[in-house]
Coordinates of C-alpha atoms and ligand atoms in Angstrom, one line a residue:
M3 CA 0.0 0.0 0.0
K4 CA 1.1 3.6 -0.7
N5 CA 2.4 5.7 2.1
T6 CA 0.6 8.9 2.6
I7 CA 3.2 10.2 5.0
S8 CA 6.9 9.2 5.2
V9 CA 9.1 10.8 7.8
R10 CA 12.8 10.1 8.0
G11 CA 15.3 11.3 10.7
L12 CA 13.4 14.4 11.7
R13 CA 15.1 16.8 14.1
K14 CA 14.1 20.2 15.4
R15 CA 15.8 22.3 18.1
Y16 CA 14.4 25.4 19.8
G17 CA 17.3 27.1 21.5
D18 CA 18.4 24.5 24.2
V19 CA 15.5 22.3 23.7
Q20 CA 15.8 19.3 21.3
A21 CA 12.1 19.2 20.6
V22 CA 12.3 16.4 17.9
D23 CA 15.3 14.2 18.1
G24 CA 15.4 11.7 15.2
V25 CA 11.8 10.7 14.4
S26 CA 11.0 8.3 11.5
F27 CA 7.6 6.7 10.7
E28 CA 5.4 5.9 7.8
V29 CA 1.6 6.2 7.5
P30 CA 0.0 4.1 4.8
E31 CA -3.0 5.4 2.9
G32 CA -6.2 5.0 4.9
E33 CA -4.6 4.5 8.2
F34 CA -5.8 6.0 11.5
F35 CA -2.5 6.9 13.1
G36 CA -2.1 8.2 16.7
I37 CA 0.8 10.0 18.3
L38 CA 0.8 9.8 22.1
G39 CA 3.3 11.3 24.6
P40 CA 3.6 13.4 27.7
N41 CA 3.4 17.2 27.6
G42 CA 6.5 18.5 25.7
A43 CA 7.2 15.2 24.1
G44 CA 7.4 16.9 20.6
K45 CA 4.1 15.8 19.1
T46 CA 2.9 19.2 18.0
T47 CA 6.3 20.1 16.6
T48 CA 6.4 16.9 14.7
L49 CA 2.9 17.4 13.3
E50 CA 3.7 21.0 12.3
I51 CA 6.7 20.0 10.4
V52 CA 4.8 17.2 8.6
E53 CA 2.0 19.7 7.8
G54 CA 4.5 22.1 6.3
L55 CA 4.0 24.8 8.9
R56 CA 7.5 24.5 10.3
E57 CA 10.9 23.9 8.8
A58 CA 12.9 20.9 10.2
D59 CA 16.5 21.2 11.1
E60 CA 17.2 17.8 9.6
G61 CA 15.3 15.0 8.0
R62 CA 12.9 14.3 5.2
V63 CA 9.2 14.5 5.0
E64 CA 7.0 13.3 2.1
L65 CA 3.3 14.0 2.2
L66 CA 1.1 12.5 -0.5
G67 CA 4.3 12.1 -2.5
L68 CA 5.3 15.8 -2.2
E69 CA 7.6 17.8 0.1
P70 CA 5.6 20.0 2.5
W71 CA 8.4 22.5 3.0
P72 CA 8.8 25.1 1.6
R73 CA 5.1 25.5 1.8
N74 CA 3.5 23.7 -1.1
A75 CA 0.3 25.2 -2.4
K76 CA -0.6 22.0 -4.2
L77 CA -0.9 20.2 -0.9
L78 CA -3.2 22.6 0.8
P79 CA -6.6 21.5 -0.7
R80 CA -5.6 17.8 0.0
I81 CA -4.9 18.1 3.7
G82 CA -7.0 19.3 6.7
V83 CA -5.3 20.7 9.7
Q84 CA -6.6 21.4 13.2
L85 CA -4.0 23.1 15.3
Q86 CA -3.7 22.7 19.0
A87 CA -4.1 26.4 19.5
T88 CA -7.4 27.5 17.8
S89 CA -7.4 30.7 15.8
F90 CA -10.2 32.1 13.7
F91 CA -11.0 35.1 11.5
E92 CA -12.1 37.8 14.0
R93 CA -15.7 38.9 14.4
L94 CA -17.3 36.3 12.2
T95 CA -20.1 34.0 13.3
A96 CA -19.5 30.3 13.4
R97 CA -21.4 29.9 10.1
E98 CA -19.5 32.7 8.4
Q99 CA -16.2 31.3 9.7
L100 CA -16.8 27.9 8.2
R101 CA -18.2 29.2 4.9
T102 CA -15.2 31.5 4.6
F103 CA -12.8 28.6 5.2
G104 CA -14.8 26.4 2.8
S105 CA -14.9 29.0 0.1
L106 CA -11.0 29.1 0.0
Y107 CA -11.3 25.5 -1.3
G108 CA -14.4 26.0 -3.5
V109 CA -16.8 24.4 -0.9
S110 CA -20.4 25.5 -1.3
A111 CA -22.2 27.3 1.6
R112 CA -24.6 24.4 1.8
K113 CA -21.7 21.9 2.4
A114 CA -20.2 24.2 5.0
D115 CA -23.5 24.4 6.8
E116 CA -23.8 20.6 6.8
M117 CA -20.4 20.3 8.4
L118 CA -21.6 22.8 11.1
E119 CA -24.4 20.3 11.7
T120 CA -22.1 17.3 11.8
V121 CA -20.1 18.8 14.7
G122 CA -23.3 19.8 16.5
L123 CA -22.9 23.5 16.1
A124 CA -26.0 24.3 14.1
E125 CA -27.6 26.1 17.1
K126 CA -24.6 28.3 17.4
A127 CA -24.4 29.2 13.7
D128 CA -25.1 32.9 14.3
V129 CA -22.8 33.3 17.4
R130 CA -19.6 35.2 17.0
V131 CA -16.5 32.9 17.4
E132 CA -15.3 35.0 20.4
M133 CA -18.5 34.0 22.2
L134 CA -18.2 30.3 21.7
S135 CA -17.2 28.1 24.7
G136 CA -13.9 26.3 24.6
G137 CA -15.4 23.1 23.4
Q138 CA -17.6 24.8 20.9
A139 CA -14.6 26.6 19.4
Q140 CA -12.7 23.4 19.2
R141 CA -15.6 21.8 17.3
L142 CA -15.6 24.7 14.9
S143 CA -11.9 24.3 14.4
I144 CA -12.4 20.6 13.7
A145 CA -15.1 21.5 11.2
C146 CA -12.7 23.9 9.5
A147 CA -10.2 21.0 9.1
L148 CA -12.8 18.7 7.6
V149 CA -15.0 21.0 5.5
H150 CA -13.2 20.6 2.2
D151 CA -13.1 16.7 2.5
P152 CA -9.3 16.4 2.5
E153 CA -7.6 13.1 1.8
L154 CA -5.4 13.5 4.9
V155 CA -6.5 15.0 8.2
F156 CA -4.3 16.2 11.0
L157 CA -5.9 16.7 14.4
D158 CA -3.8 17.9 17.4
E159 CA -5.7 16.9 20.6
P160 CA -9.1 17.3 18.9
T161 CA -11.1 16.1 21.9
A162 CA -9.1 17.9 24.7
A163 CA -11.9 20.4 25.6
L164 CA -14.9 18.3 24.6
D165 CA -17.6 16.9 26.8
P166 CA -18.2 13.2 26.8
Q167 CA -21.1 13.4 24.3
A168 CA -19.1 15.6 21.9
R169 CA -16.1 13.3 22.2
R170 CA -18.2 10.3 21.2
N171 CA -19.8 12.3 18.4
L172 CA -16.4 13.3 17.1
W173 CA -15.2 9.6 17.3
D174 CA -18.2 8.7 15.1
V175 CA -17.4 11.5 12.6
L176 CA -13.7 10.5 12.4
R177 CA -14.4 6.8 12.1
A178 CA -16.8 7.5 9.2
I179 CA -14.2 9.7 7.5
N180 CA -11.6 7.0 8.0
T181 CA -13.9 4.3 6.8
G182 CA -14.5 6.4 3.7
G183 CA -10.8 6.0 2.9
R184 CA -9.3 9.1 4.4
T185 CA -6.1 9.0 6.3
I186 CA -6.2 10.5 9.8
V187 CA -3.3 11.5 12.1
L188 CA -4.2 12.5 15.6
T189 CA -2.5 13.3 18.9
T190 CA -4.3 12.7 22.1
H191 CA -3.8 12.2 25.9
Y192 CA -6.7 9.9 26.1
M193 CA -5.5 6.4 25.9
D194 CA -9.0 4.9 25.6
E195 CA -9.5 7.1 22.6
A196 CA -6.3 6.0 21.0
E197 CA -7.1 2.4 21.7
L198 CA -10.5 2.7 20.2
L199 CA -9.7 4.7 17.1
C200 CA -6.1 4.1 16.0
D201 CA -4.8 1.3 13.8
R202 CA -1.4 2.1 15.0
V203 CA 0.1 4.5 17.6
A204 CA 3.5 6.0 18.1
I205 CA 4.4 6.6 21.7
M206 CA 6.8 9.6 21.9
D207 CA 8.9 11.1 24.7
R208 CA 11.7 13.6 24.7
G209 CA 11.6 14.0 20.9
R210 CA 11.8 10.3 20.1
I211 CA 9.4 7.5 19.2
L212 CA 9.8 4.9 21.9
K213 CA 7.3 2.3 20.5
L214 CA 5.1 2.1 17.4
G215 CA 2.5 -0.5 16.7
P216 CA -1.2 -1.5 16.9
P217 CA -2.5 -0.7 20.4
A218 CA -3.4 -4.3 21.1
A219 CA 0.0 -5.5 20.1
L220 CA 1.7 -3.0 22.4
V221 CA -0.5 -4.1 25.2
R222 CA 0.2 -7.7 24.6
G223 CA 3.9 -7.0 24.4
L224 CA 3.8 -5.6 28.0
D225 CA 3.0 -9.1 29.4
A226 CA 1.2 -7.5 32.3
P227 CA -0.8 -9.5 34.8
T228 CA -4.6 -9.5 34.9
R229 CA -6.2 -7.8 37.9
I230 CA -9.3 -9.4 39.3
S231 CA -11.1 -7.5 42.0
V232 CA -14.0 -8.5 44.2
A233 CA -15.7 -6.8 47.1
S234 CA -13.7 -6.8 50.3
G235 CA -14.9 -9.3 52.9
V236 CA -16.1 -12.0 50.5
L237 CA -12.7 -13.7 50.9
A238 CA -9.9 -13.2 53.3
A239 CA -6.6 -12.0 51.7
E240 CA -4.7 -15.0 53.1
D241 CA -7.2 -17.3 51.5
A242 CA -6.9 -15.5 48.2
R243 CA -3.1 -15.9 48.4
G244 CA -3.5 -19.6 48.7
L245 CA -5.4 -20.0 45.4
A246 CA -3.6 -21.5 42.4
G247 CA -2.3 -19.0 39.9
V248 CA -2.3 -16.0 42.2
D249 CA 0.7 -13.7 42.0
E250 CA -0.2 -10.8 44.3
V251 CA -3.1 -9.9 46.6
S252 CA -4.0 -6.6 48.1
D253 CA -7.1 -5.4 50.1
D254 CA -7.8 -1.8 50.8
G255 CA -11.1 -2.4 52.7
V256 CA -13.2 -1.7 49.6
S257 CA -11.8 -4.2 47.1
L258 CA -9.7 -7.3 47.2
V259 CA -7.4 -7.3 44.2
V260 CA -5.7 -10.4 42.9
E261 CA -3.0 -10.2 40.2
T262 CA -2.6 -13.2 38.1
R263 CA -1.3 -14.5 34.7
D264 CA -3.8 -17.4 34.9
P265 CA -7.2 -15.6 35.1
S266 CA -9.3 -18.6 34.3
S267 CA -8.0 -20.6 37.2
V268 CA -8.4 -17.7 39.6
V269 CA -12.0 -16.9 38.5
A270 CA -12.9 -20.6 38.7
A271 CA -11.4 -20.8 42.2
L272 CA -13.2 -17.7 43.3
S273 CA -16.4 -19.0 41.9
A274 CA -16.0 -22.3 43.7
K275 CA -15.7 -20.3 47.0
D276 CA -18.8 -18.2 46.0
A277 CA -16.5 -15.2 46.2
L278 CA -17.4 -13.3 43.0
D279 CA -19.4 -10.4 44.6
G280 CA -18.6 -7.2 42.7
V281 CA -16.1 -8.9 40.4
Q282 CA -14.2 -6.8 37.9
I283 CA -11.5 -8.2 35.6
R284 CA -9.1 -5.8 34.1
G285 CA -6.3 -6.6 31.7
A286 CA -3.5 -4.2 30.8
T287 CA -4.5 -1.2 28.7
L288 CA -2.6 1.2 26.5
E289 CA -2.3 3.4 29.6
D290 CA -0.2 0.8 31.2
V291 CA 2.0 0.7 28.1
F292 CA 2.3 4.4 28.1
L293 CA 3.2 4.7 31.8
D294 CA 5.6 1.8 31.5
L295 CA 7.5 3.6 28.7
T296 CA 7.3 7.2 29.8
G297 CA 7.4 6.7 33.6
R298 CA 5.1 7.7 36.4
E299 CA 6.8 10.7 37.6
Y300 CA 5.3 14.1 36.9
R301 CA 7.4 16.5 34.8
A302 CA 7.2 20.1 33.7
Ligands
ATP28 N1 7.8 27.8 19.3 C1 8.6 27.2 20.3 N2 9.7 27.9 20.7 C2 10.5 27.3 21.7 N3 10.3 26.1 22.2 C3 9.2 25.4 21.8 C4 8.3 26.0 20.8 N4 7.3 25.0 20.6 C5 7.6 24.0 21.5 N5 8.7 24.2 22.2 C6 9.3 23.3 23.1 O1 9.6 22.1 22.4 C7 9.2 20.9 23.2 C8 8.2 20.1 22.4 O2 7.0 20.8 22.4 P1 5.7 20.3 21.6 O3 4.7 21.4 21.6 O4 6.1 19.7 20.3 O5 5.2 19.1 22.6 P2 3.8 18.3 22.6 O6 4.3 16.9 22.7 O7 2.9 18.7 21.6 O8 3.3 18.7 24.1 P3 1.7 18.8 24.6 O9 1.2 17.5 24.9 O10 1.9 19.7 25.8 O11 1.0 19.5 23.5 C9 8.8 21.5 24.5 O12 9.8 21.4 25.4 C10 8.4 22.9 24.3 O13 8.7 23.7 25.4
MG29 MG1 1.1 19.6 21.6

């Protein structure tokens, strides 16, 4: 399959900060690709270079077979970009904003209005952009990125300010676009979102890609235990420790949690002791992979 994006040996320094430090990846046509990483990992800088908004110090980028830098006007109608920091034409209403954006690419007013509907902003059509809430402004900026039906869409933390309903709505919109054959690249801090949407994710930290692969493969690669929790009191911790297949047991007075690599034996044993009240079974998630790679300490 053709690569929509090909990035080789990308580097970018701002003063003392090596924001991007040797990044390479490929995104095949039609893929839903995610970039994850802590604050300051270099995600936005990487995206902006790939989008042609910033010049790299080193490395090569190919976008739809073309070089995005210096700014390539041929690429503009073919890509959609939603920036992390939203900016609009001043003093326009939401509808005017989107129609103006659309008209730059020959999109009809009707199509622009439909997109306003798609992101759930029809009610706010006549509201000036300055008066939109944070999440509404974000939806409008997503609509601007999608209005001309680009082949390739870049979204930098598109769901950061959205309420749960709007997030789910956007997931549906993005999935439909992707199913229609469009390539999507998104950054997010929501691991559930990445796990749900992305075919592959790159986990970045300190300007480098630490791991890249399908979320499920990364999770399996972690070889983490399954956690089975039941209500405290249904079984004593000592008794739980004696069950076959149990690695670790803890009890905080609310839940008794058993870690195991043999969940079926443990569940069968708990069931035999009639000790499955409030049972929850949790395997490793992408969040565990993320924390395993990037550490648990909090950084600036
Ligand atoms: N315009 C700039 N000038 C100087 N330093 C910058 C600039 N933009 C980013 N940086 C620095 O480069 C590093 C990478 O920033 P970047 O915005 O790419 O991170 P990010 O992964 O997008 O983070 P976040 O999750 O917070 O959006 C950070 O240390 C940041 O302080
Ligand atoms: Mg960013």
